């Protein structure tokens, strides 16, 4: 490990020894300062994100506002969540306390450069830990701005950037100063970090890929569902782990869905990324767009048909819909991390469940139908970490977030997110 990286770990550990002793009121005061700083600079930070990874400015600024809401959630709920509990036993007193672990490493992706970092770092710091953050290499402006943002007047530095290539993260994970690691990103990166952390018995949270199904039963009003379907697929230019990627539609309304989805997709025109009217951006890197094009072309070679779109130019990938997709095609089996949707028909809801579960991912599923009791009766049949009924899958600070199967382990946000990196101590008094 480079000497400067080791030096940062040592510094983060020195601050931890002081930070863990601060009472919760002080840590919450820190969060208030952080939130205010974030909001004051929201346009400037938004512009940096747009420059880093081609996100339309309106979505960049919205991402900052959402991050501020997450901070508010923990300001309001931190004390309740961290409180611990008393347990009635034959001893005179038994209770639990949640103490911090130490320096926690975050390894974060480029697709939501601010949001991903906030949802990991805010609860981790509130719990009394300090954070060392390795951000994705292709968002350097955001990474630098984040470190500046987390430095709040009147408080110690509790958040430290490290600059190391992905392949060298292992030795940071292995360093004895690091007491836990949270990675959001791809399966290979998650697997690599989890194996080294596992071998050293360090806690890990992994938020990995997804290939969410968006299931539409035959009894819906498509005019209400199609705008959600479009948003679920094309938000963040399709580069979202929880995007609706596989549209499973009852065969009796499939053609009507395709027609309406195609009409709605026309609104997603290429535009100036700094213009607040622009709704879709370029993909973050050309190699990612080429990868998505290959998934599309390989599926077409196997018999899929392009309903609309299908063109790529540099980082621009036209919003695209594929039909005649089968379960063995790459567009069904792999994560399509960009604006490429696939539609598959079903005849019975049980068929839709089988299609949905036929994925090695298990992040979330959205299902739509008038009979909510019927849909609720199917919850336990799905493999995913989140089930949304009559809404698209979104992340919300108050709701636990995380996946099953190759989508990851552990949960972020809500109570679970704040308790991910704590020592849950049991205290017994005779
Ligand atoms: P990625 O290539 O895995 O990168 C994510 C982070 O891991 C980056 O900081 C990267 O650093 C680092 N990294 C890469 N290889 C590594 C290794 N072998 N060991 C340790 N760290 C390594 O993923 P990405 O392409 O940036 O992000 C897209 C993926 O993230 C998609 O699969 C998406 O679904 C997933 N994602 C999941 C969630 C969720 O909450 N479940 C949210 C957002 C994204 P470098 O940039 O330096 O390579």
Coordinates of C-alpha atoms and ligand atoms in Angstrom, one line a residue:
X1 CA 0.0 0.0 0.0
X2 CA 1.3 3.5 -0.8
X3 CA 2.6 5.4 2.2
X4 CA 0.1 8.2 1.7
X5 CA -2.8 5.8 1.8
X6 CA -1.5 4.2 5.0
X7 CA -1.1 7.7 6.5
X8 CA -4.8 8.5 5.8
X9 CA -5.9 5.2 7.5
X10 CA -3.8 6.1 10.6
X11 CA -5.3 9.6 10.6
X12 CA -8.8 8.3 10.3
X13 CA -8.1 5.9 13.2
X14 CA -6.8 8.7 15.4
X15 CA -9.9 10.8 14.8
X16 CA -12.1 7.7 15.5
X17 CA -10.7 7.5 19.0
X18 CA -12.0 11.0 19.6
X19 CA -15.2 10.8 17.5
X20 CA -16.5 7.7 19.2
X21 CA -16.5 9.6 22.6
X22 CA -18.7 12.5 21.2
X23 CA -22.2 12.2 22.4
X24 CA -25.1 11.8 19.9
X25 CA -26.1 15.4 20.2
X26 CA -22.7 16.4 18.8
X27 CA -22.9 13.9 16.0
X28 CA -26.4 15.1 15.1
X29 CA -25.1 18.7 15.1
X30 CA -22.4 17.6 12.7
X31 CA -25.1 16.1 10.4
X32 CA -27.1 19.3 10.4
X33 CA -24.0 21.2 9.3
X34 CA -23.3 18.7 6.6
X35 CA -26.9 18.9 5.3
X36 CA -26.8 22.7 5.2
X37 CA -23.5 22.7 3.4
X38 CA -24.8 20.2 0.9
X39 CA -27.9 22.2 0.1
X40 CA -26.1 25.6 -0.1
X41 CA -23.8 24.1 -2.8
X42 CA -26.4 21.9 -4.6
X43 CA -26.1 23.5 -8.0
X44 CA -22.3 23.5 -7.9
X45 CA -22.2 19.9 -6.8
X46 CA -24.8 19.0 -9.4
X47 CA -22.7 20.5 -12.1
X48 CA -19.7 18.5 -11.1
X49 CA -21.7 15.2 -11.2
X50 CA -23.0 16.1 -14.7
X51 CA -19.4 16.8 -15.9
X52 CA -18.1 13.6 -14.3
X53 CA -20.7 11.1 -15.7
X54 CA -23.1 12.8 -18.1
X55 CA -26.2 12.9 -15.9
X56 CA -28.7 15.6 -16.9
X57 CA -28.4 18.6 -14.5
X58 CA -32.0 18.4 -13.2
X59 CA -31.3 14.8 -12.1
X60 CA -27.9 15.8 -10.5
X61 CA -29.5 18.5 -8.4
X62 CA -32.4 16.2 -7.5
X63 CA -29.8 13.7 -6.3
X64 CA -28.3 16.2 -3.9
X65 CA -31.7 17.1 -2.6
X66 CA -32.5 13.4 -2.0
X67 CA -29.1 13.0 -0.1
X68 CA -30.1 15.9 2.1
X69 CA -33.4 14.1 2.9
X70 CA -31.5 11.1 3.9
X71 CA -29.5 13.2 6.4
X72 CA -32.8 14.6 7.8
X73 CA -34.1 11.1 8.2
X74 CA -31.1 10.2 10.4
X75 CA -31.2 13.5 12.3
X76 CA -34.8 12.6 13.2
X77 CA -34.4 8.9 13.9
X78 CA -30.7 8.4 14.9
X79 CA -31.4 8.5 18.7
X80 CA -34.3 6.0 18.4
X81 CA -32.3 3.5 16.3
X82 CA -29.1 3.6 18.3
X83 CA -30.7 3.5 21.7
X84 CA -30.3 -0.3 22.3
X85 CA -32.9 -2.1 24.5
X86 CA -33.5 -3.5 27.9
X87 CA -34.2 -7.2 28.3
X88 CA -36.1 -8.7 31.2
X89 CA -34.2 -11.7 32.7
X90 CA -33.4 -13.3 36.1
X91 CA -30.4 -10.8 36.4
X92 CA -31.0 -7.4 38.0
X93 CA -30.3 -5.5 34.8
X94 CA -29.7 -6.5 31.1
X95 CA -29.5 -4.1 28.2
X96 CA -27.8 -3.6 24.9
X97 CA -25.7 -0.7 23.6
X98 CA -24.6 0.0 20.0
X99 CA -20.9 1.1 19.9
X100 CA -19.0 2.1 16.8
X101 CA -16.5 -0.3 15.3
X102 CA -13.7 2.0 14.0
X103 CA -12.6 3.1 10.5
X104 CA -15.0 1.8 7.9
X105 CA -14.0 1.6 4.2
X106 CA -16.6 2.5 1.5
X107 CA -16.0 1.5 -2.1
X108 CA -18.6 3.4 -4.3
X109 CA -19.7 3.4 -7.9
X110 CA -20.1 6.3 -10.4
X111 CA -23.8 6.0 -11.3
X112 CA -25.1 8.1 -8.3
X113 CA -21.8 9.7 -7.3
X114 CA -23.3 11.7 -4.3
X115 CA -26.3 9.6 -3.2
X116 CA -24.4 6.3 -3.0
X117 CA -21.8 7.9 -0.8
X118 CA -24.3 9.6 1.5
X119 CA -26.4 6.6 2.1
X120 CA -23.3 4.7 3.3
X121 CA -21.3 7.4 5.0
X122 CA -24.1 9.3 6.9
X123 CA -25.3 6.5 9.1
X124 CA -21.8 5.1 9.5
X125 CA -20.5 8.4 10.8
X126 CA -23.5 8.9 13.0
X127 CA -22.9 5.6 14.6
X128 CA -19.5 7.0 15.8
X129 CA -17.3 5.5 13.1
X130 CA -15.0 7.4 10.7
X131 CA -15.0 6.7 7.0
X132 CA -12.4 6.1 4.4
X133 CA -13.9 6.4 0.9
X134 CA -12.6 4.9 -2.3
X135 CA -14.7 6.4 -5.1
X136 CA -15.0 5.2 -8.7
X137 CA -12.1 6.4 -10.8
X138 CA -14.3 8.1 -13.4
X139 CA -15.9 10.6 -11.0
X140 CA -12.9 12.5 -9.7
X141 CA -14.7 15.9 -9.4
X142 CA -17.5 14.5 -7.3
X143 CA -15.0 12.6 -5.1
X144 CA -13.1 15.7 -4.3
X145 CA -16.2 17.8 -3.7
X146 CA -17.5 15.1 -1.3
X147 CA -14.4 15.2 0.8
X148 CA -14.7 18.9 1.1
X149 CA -18.4 18.7 1.8
X150 CA -18.0 16.3 4.7
X151 CA -15.5 18.6 6.4
X152 CA -17.9 20.7 8.5
X153 CA -16.7 23.8 10.4
X154 CA -16.3 23.2 14.1
X155 CA -16.0 19.4 13.8
X156 CA -13.1 17.0 13.2
X157 CA -12.5 15.5 9.8
X158 CA -14.4 12.2 9.9
X159 CA -14.4 11.4 6.2
X160 CA -11.2 10.8 4.2
X161 CA -10.8 10.1 0.4
X162 CA -8.2 7.5 -0.7
X163 CA -7.2 7.3 -4.3
X164 CA -6.4 3.7 -5.2
X165 CA -7.3 1.7 -8.3
X166 CA -10.1 -0.9 -7.8
X167 CA -7.7 -3.8 -8.1
X168 CA -5.6 -2.5 -5.2
X169 CA -8.5 -2.2 -2.8
X170 CA -7.8 -5.6 -1.3
X171 CA -4.8 -4.5 0.6
X172 CA -6.8 -1.6 2.1
X173 CA -9.5 -4.1 3.2
X174 CA -6.9 -6.3 4.8
X175 CA -5.3 -3.5 6.8
X176 CA -5.9 -4.0 10.5
X177 CA -7.2 -0.4 10.9
X178 CA -10.1 -1.1 8.6
X179 CA -12.9 -2.7 10.7
X180 CA -15.6 -3.1 8.0
X181 CA -16.3 -2.5 4.4
X182 CA -19.3 -1.5 2.3
X183 CA -19.2 -1.9 -1.4
X184 CA -21.7 -0.8 -4.0
X185 CA -20.8 -1.9 -7.5
X186 CA -20.4 -5.0 -9.7
X187 CA -20.3 -8.7 -8.6
X188 CA -16.6 -9.2 -9.4
X189 CA -15.7 -6.2 -7.2
X190 CA -18.1 -7.3 -4.5
X191 CA -16.8 -10.9 -4.5
X192 CA -13.2 -9.8 -4.4
X193 CA -13.8 -7.4 -1.4
X194 CA -16.0 -9.9 0.4
X195 CA -13.5 -12.7 0.1
X196 CA -10.7 -10.8 1.7
X197 CA -12.9 -9.3 4.4
X198 CA -14.4 -12.7 5.0
X199 CA -11.0 -14.3 5.5
X200 CA -10.3 -11.7 8.1
X201 CA -13.7 -11.8 9.8
X202 CA -14.7 -8.2 9.0
X203 CA -18.3 -7.2 8.4
X204 CA -19.3 -6.5 4.9
X205 CA -22.3 -4.8 3.2
X206 CA -22.6 -5.5 -0.6
X207 CA -25.0 -3.6 -2.8
X208 CA -24.5 -5.1 -6.2
X209 CA -26.3 -5.4 -9.5
X210 CA -30.0 -6.0 -10.3
X211 CA -32.2 -7.1 -13.2
X212 CA -35.6 -6.1 -11.8
X213 CA -38.7 -7.4 -13.3
X214 CA -41.6 -4.9 -13.8
X215 CA -44.7 -7.1 -13.9
X216 CA -48.0 -5.9 -15.4
X217 CA -51.1 -8.0 -14.9
X218 CA -54.0 -7.9 -17.3
X219 CA -56.4 -5.8 -15.1
X220 CA -54.5 -2.5 -15.1
X221 CA -55.0 1.0 -16.6
X222 CA -52.0 1.1 -18.9
X223 CA -52.2 4.9 -19.2
X224 CA -51.3 5.1 -15.5
X225 CA -48.6 2.4 -15.6
X226 CA -46.7 3.3 -18.8
X227 CA -45.2 6.6 -17.4
X228 CA -43.9 4.7 -14.4
X229 CA -42.5 2.0 -16.7
X230 CA -40.7 4.6 -18.7
X231 CA -39.3 6.3 -15.6
X232 CA -38.3 2.9 -14.1
X233 CA -36.3 2.1 -17.2
X234 CA -34.9 5.4 -18.4
X235 CA -34.2 7.2 -15.1
X236 CA -30.5 8.0 -14.8
X237 CA -30.1 7.0 -18.4
X238 CA -30.9 3.4 -17.4
X239 CA -27.8 3.2 -15.2
X240 CA -29.5 2.2 -12.0
X241 CA -29.3 -1.0 -10.1
X242 CA -33.0 -0.9 -9.2
X243 CA -34.2 0.1 -12.7
X244 CA -37.1 -1.9 -14.2
X245 CA -35.1 -3.9 -16.8
X246 CA -37.3 -6.8 -17.7
X247 CA -41.0 -5.8 -18.5
X248 CA -43.2 -8.9 -18.0
X249 CA -46.6 -8.1 -19.4
X250 CA -49.7 -10.2 -19.6
X251 CA -50.1 -11.3 -23.2
X252 CA -53.6 -9.9 -23.5
X253 CA -52.2 -6.3 -23.2
X254 CA -48.6 -6.7 -24.4
X255 CA -49.1 -5.1 -27.8
X256 CA -51.0 -2.2 -26.3
X257 CA -48.2 -1.8 -23.7
X258 CA -45.5 -1.8 -26.5
X259 CA -47.4 0.8 -28.5
X260 CA -47.8 3.2 -25.5
X261 CA -44.3 2.6 -24.2
X262 CA -42.9 3.4 -27.7
X263 CA -45.0 6.6 -27.8
X264 CA -43.8 7.7 -24.4
X265 CA -40.2 7.0 -25.1
X266 CA -40.2 9.7 -27.8
X267 CA -39.9 12.3 -25.0
X268 CA -36.4 11.0 -24.2
X269 CA -34.5 13.1 -26.7
X270 CA -30.8 13.8 -26.6
X271 CA -30.2 17.3 -25.3
X272 CA -27.7 19.7 -23.6
X273 CA -26.9 18.1 -20.2
X274 CA -26.8 21.5 -18.5
X275 CA -30.3 22.3 -19.7
X276 CA -33.0 21.6 -17.0
X277 CA -35.4 20.3 -19.7
X278 CA -33.1 17.4 -20.7
X279 CA -34.5 14.1 -19.4
X280 CA -31.9 11.6 -20.6
X281 CA -28.1 11.8 -20.7
X282 CA -25.3 10.1 -22.3
X283 CA -24.0 6.9 -20.7
X284 CA -21.1 7.5 -18.3
X285 CA -18.4 6.0 -20.5
X286 CA -18.1 4.8 -24.1
X287 CA -16.9 1.3 -23.0
X288 CA -20.1 0.8 -21.0
X289 CA -22.2 1.8 -24.0
X290 CA -20.3 -0.6 -26.2
X291 CA -20.9 -3.4 -23.6
X292 CA -24.7 -2.7 -23.7
X293 CA -24.7 -2.6 -27.5
X294 CA -23.1 -6.1 -27.5
X295 CA -25.9 -7.4 -25.2
X296 CA -28.4 -6.0 -27.7
X297 CA -26.7 -7.3 -30.8
X298 CA -26.1 -10.7 -29.4
X299 CA -29.8 -10.9 -28.4
X300 CA -30.9 -9.8 -31.9
X301 CA -28.7 -12.4 -33.4
X302 CA -30.6 -15.0 -31.3
X303 CA -34.0 -13.7 -32.6
X304 CA -34.9 -10.6 -30.5
X305 CA -36.5 -7.7 -32.4
X306 CA -35.8 -4.0 -32.0
X307 CA -39.2 -2.1 -31.6
X308 CA -37.5 1.3 -31.4
X309 CA -34.0 2.7 -30.9
X310 CA -31.0 0.5 -31.3
X311 CA -28.4 3.1 -32.3
X312 CA -25.2 4.0 -30.4
X313 CA -22.8 6.8 -31.1
X314 CA -19.9 7.2 -28.7
X315 CA -21.5 7.4 -25.2
X316 CA -25.0 8.1 -26.6
X317 CA -27.3 5.0 -26.5
X318 CA -30.7 5.6 -28.0
X319 CA -33.6 4.5 -25.7
X320 CA -34.4 1.0 -27.0
X321 CA -37.0 -1.6 -26.6
X322 CA -36.5 -5.3 -27.6
X323 CA -39.3 -7.8 -28.0
X324 CA -39.4 -11.5 -28.9
X325 CA -36.9 -11.9 -26.1
X326 CA -36.4 -15.4 -24.6
X327 CA -35.0 -16.4 -21.2
X328 CA -31.7 -17.6 -22.7
X329 CA -30.8 -14.3 -24.3
X330 CA -28.2 -12.0 -22.8
X331 CA -30.7 -9.1 -22.7
X332 CA -32.7 -11.3 -20.3
X333 CA -29.9 -12.9 -18.3
X334 CA -27.4 -10.1 -17.9
X335 CA -27.8 -6.8 -16.2
X336 CA -28.6 -4.1 -18.9
X337 CA -27.0 -1.1 -17.3
X338 CA -28.3 1.5 -19.7
X339 CA -31.4 2.6 -21.6
X340 CA -32.3 -0.8 -23.1
X341 CA -35.7 -2.4 -22.1
X342 CA -36.9 -5.9 -22.9
X343 CA -40.5 -7.0 -23.0
X344 CA -41.7 -10.6 -22.4
X345 CA -45.3 -11.8 -22.4
X346 CA -46.9 -14.2 -19.9
X347 CA -50.3 -16.0 -19.6
X348 CA -50.6 -16.7 -15.9
X349 CA -49.2 -14.8 -12.9
X350 CA -47.2 -17.9 -11.9
X351 CA -45.4 -17.8 -15.2
X352 CA -44.5 -14.2 -14.5
X353 CA -43.1 -15.2 -11.1
X354 CA -41.0 -17.9 -12.7
X355 CA -39.7 -15.5 -15.3
X356 CA -38.9 -12.9 -12.6
X357 CA -37.0 -15.4 -10.5
X358 CA -35.1 -16.7 -13.5
X359 CA -32.2 -14.4 -12.8
X360 CA -29.2 -14.7 -10.7
X361 CA -30.0 -11.2 -9.3
X362 CA -32.5 -10.6 -6.6
X363 CA -32.7 -6.9 -5.9
X364 CA -36.3 -5.8 -6.4
X365 CA -39.5 -6.4 -8.3
X366 CA -42.4 -4.1 -9.1
X367 CA -45.8 -5.6 -9.8
X368 CA -49.0 -4.0 -11.0
X369 CA -52.6 -5.1 -10.8
X370 CA -56.0 -4.0 -9.4
X371 CA -56.3 -7.0 -7.0
X372 CA -53.8 -6.0 -4.3
X373 CA -54.7 -8.9 -2.0
X374 CA -53.9 -11.3 -4.9
X375 CA -50.5 -9.6 -5.4
X376 CA -49.8 -9.6 -1.7
X377 CA -50.5 -13.4 -1.6
X378 CA -47.5 -13.8 -4.0
X379 CA -44.9 -11.9 -2.0
X380 CA -43.2 -15.0 -0.6
X381 CA -42.8 -16.5 -4.1
X382 CA -40.3 -13.9 -5.1
X383 CA -36.5 -14.1 -4.5
X384 CA -36.0 -10.3 -4.3
X385 CA -35.0 -8.1 -1.4
X386 CA -37.8 -5.6 -2.2
X387 CA -41.3 -6.0 -3.5
X388 CA -43.2 -3.0 -4.7
X389 CA -46.9 -3.3 -5.5
X390 CA -48.4 -0.7 -7.8
X391 CA -45.3 1.5 -7.8
X392 CA -41.9 1.3 -9.3
X393 CA -39.0 0.3 -7.1
X394 CA -37.3 3.3 -5.6
X395 CA -34.9 3.8 -2.6
X396 CA -36.2 5.8 0.4
X397 CA -34.3 6.5 3.5
X398 CA -37.0 5.1 5.8
X399 CA -37.1 1.7 4.0
X400 CA -34.4 -1.0 4.3
X401 CA -32.6 -1.4 1.0
X402 CA -30.6 -4.3 -0.3
X403 CA -30.6 -7.5 -2.4
X404 CA -30.6 -11.2 -2.3
X405 CA -28.7 -13.8 -4.5
X406 CA -26.0 -12.0 -6.5
X407 CA -27.5 -8.6 -5.7
X408 CA -25.7 -8.5 -2.4
X409 CA -25.7 -9.0 1.3
X410 CA -26.8 -6.7 4.1
X411 CA -29.1 -3.7 4.1
X412 CA -28.6 0.0 3.8
X413 CA -30.8 2.9 5.0
X414 CA -33.6 2.8 7.7
X415 CA -32.7 1.2 11.0
X416 CA -30.6 -1.5 9.4
X417 CA -28.3 1.0 7.7
X418 CA -27.4 2.7 11.0
X419 CA -26.8 -0.7 12.7
X420 CA -24.6 -2.2 9.9
X421 CA -21.3 -1.1 11.5
X422 CA -21.8 -1.2 15.2
X423 CA -20.8 -3.6 18.0
X424 CA -24.1 -4.6 19.5
X425 CA -22.9 -5.1 23.1
X426 CA -24.9 -7.0 25.6
X427 CA -24.5 -5.8 29.2
X428 CA -25.5 -8.1 32.1
X429 CA -25.6 -6.9 35.7
X430 CA -26.0 -9.4 38.5
Ligands
LIG1 P1 -17.6 -1.5 -10.4 O1 -16.7 -1.6 -11.6 O2 -17.7 -2.7 -9.5 O3 -17.0 -0.3 -9.5 C1 -17.6 0.0 -8.2 C2 -16.4 0.4 -7.3 O4 -15.6 -0.7 -7.1 C3 -15.5 1.4 -7.9 O5 -15.1 2.3 -6.9 C4 -14.4 0.6 -8.5 O6 -13.2 1.3 -8.6 C5 -14.3 -0.5 -7.4 N1 -13.7 -1.7 -7.9 C6 -13.6 -2.2 -9.1 N2 -13.0 -3.4 -9.2 C7 -12.7 -3.7 -7.9 C8 -12.1 -4.8 -7.2 N3 -11.7 -5.9 -7.9 N4 -12.0 -4.8 -5.9 C9 -12.4 -3.7 -5.2 N5 -13.0 -2.6 -5.7 C10 -13.1 -2.6 -7.1 O7 -19.1 -1.1 -10.7 P2 -19.5 0.1 -11.5 O8 -19.5 -0.3 -13.0 O9 -18.8 1.3 -11.1 O10 -21.1 0.2 -11.1 C11 -22.1 -0.4 -11.7 C12 -22.5 -1.6 -10.9 O11 -22.9 -1.2 -9.6 C13 -23.8 -2.2 -11.5 O12 -23.7 -3.6 -11.5 C14 -24.9 -1.7 -10.6 O13 -26.0 -2.5 -10.6 C15 -24.2 -1.7 -9.3 N6 -24.9 -0.8 -8.4 C16 -25.6 -1.4 -7.3 C17 -26.3 -0.6 -6.5 C18 -27.1 -1.2 -5.3 O14 -27.4 -0.5 -4.4 N7 -27.4 -2.5 -5.3 C19 -26.3 0.8 -6.6 C20 -25.6 1.3 -7.7 C21 -24.9 0.5 -8.6 P3 -12.6 1.8 -10.0 O15 -13.6 2.7 -10.5 O16 -11.3 2.4 -9.6 O17 -12.5 0.5 -10.8

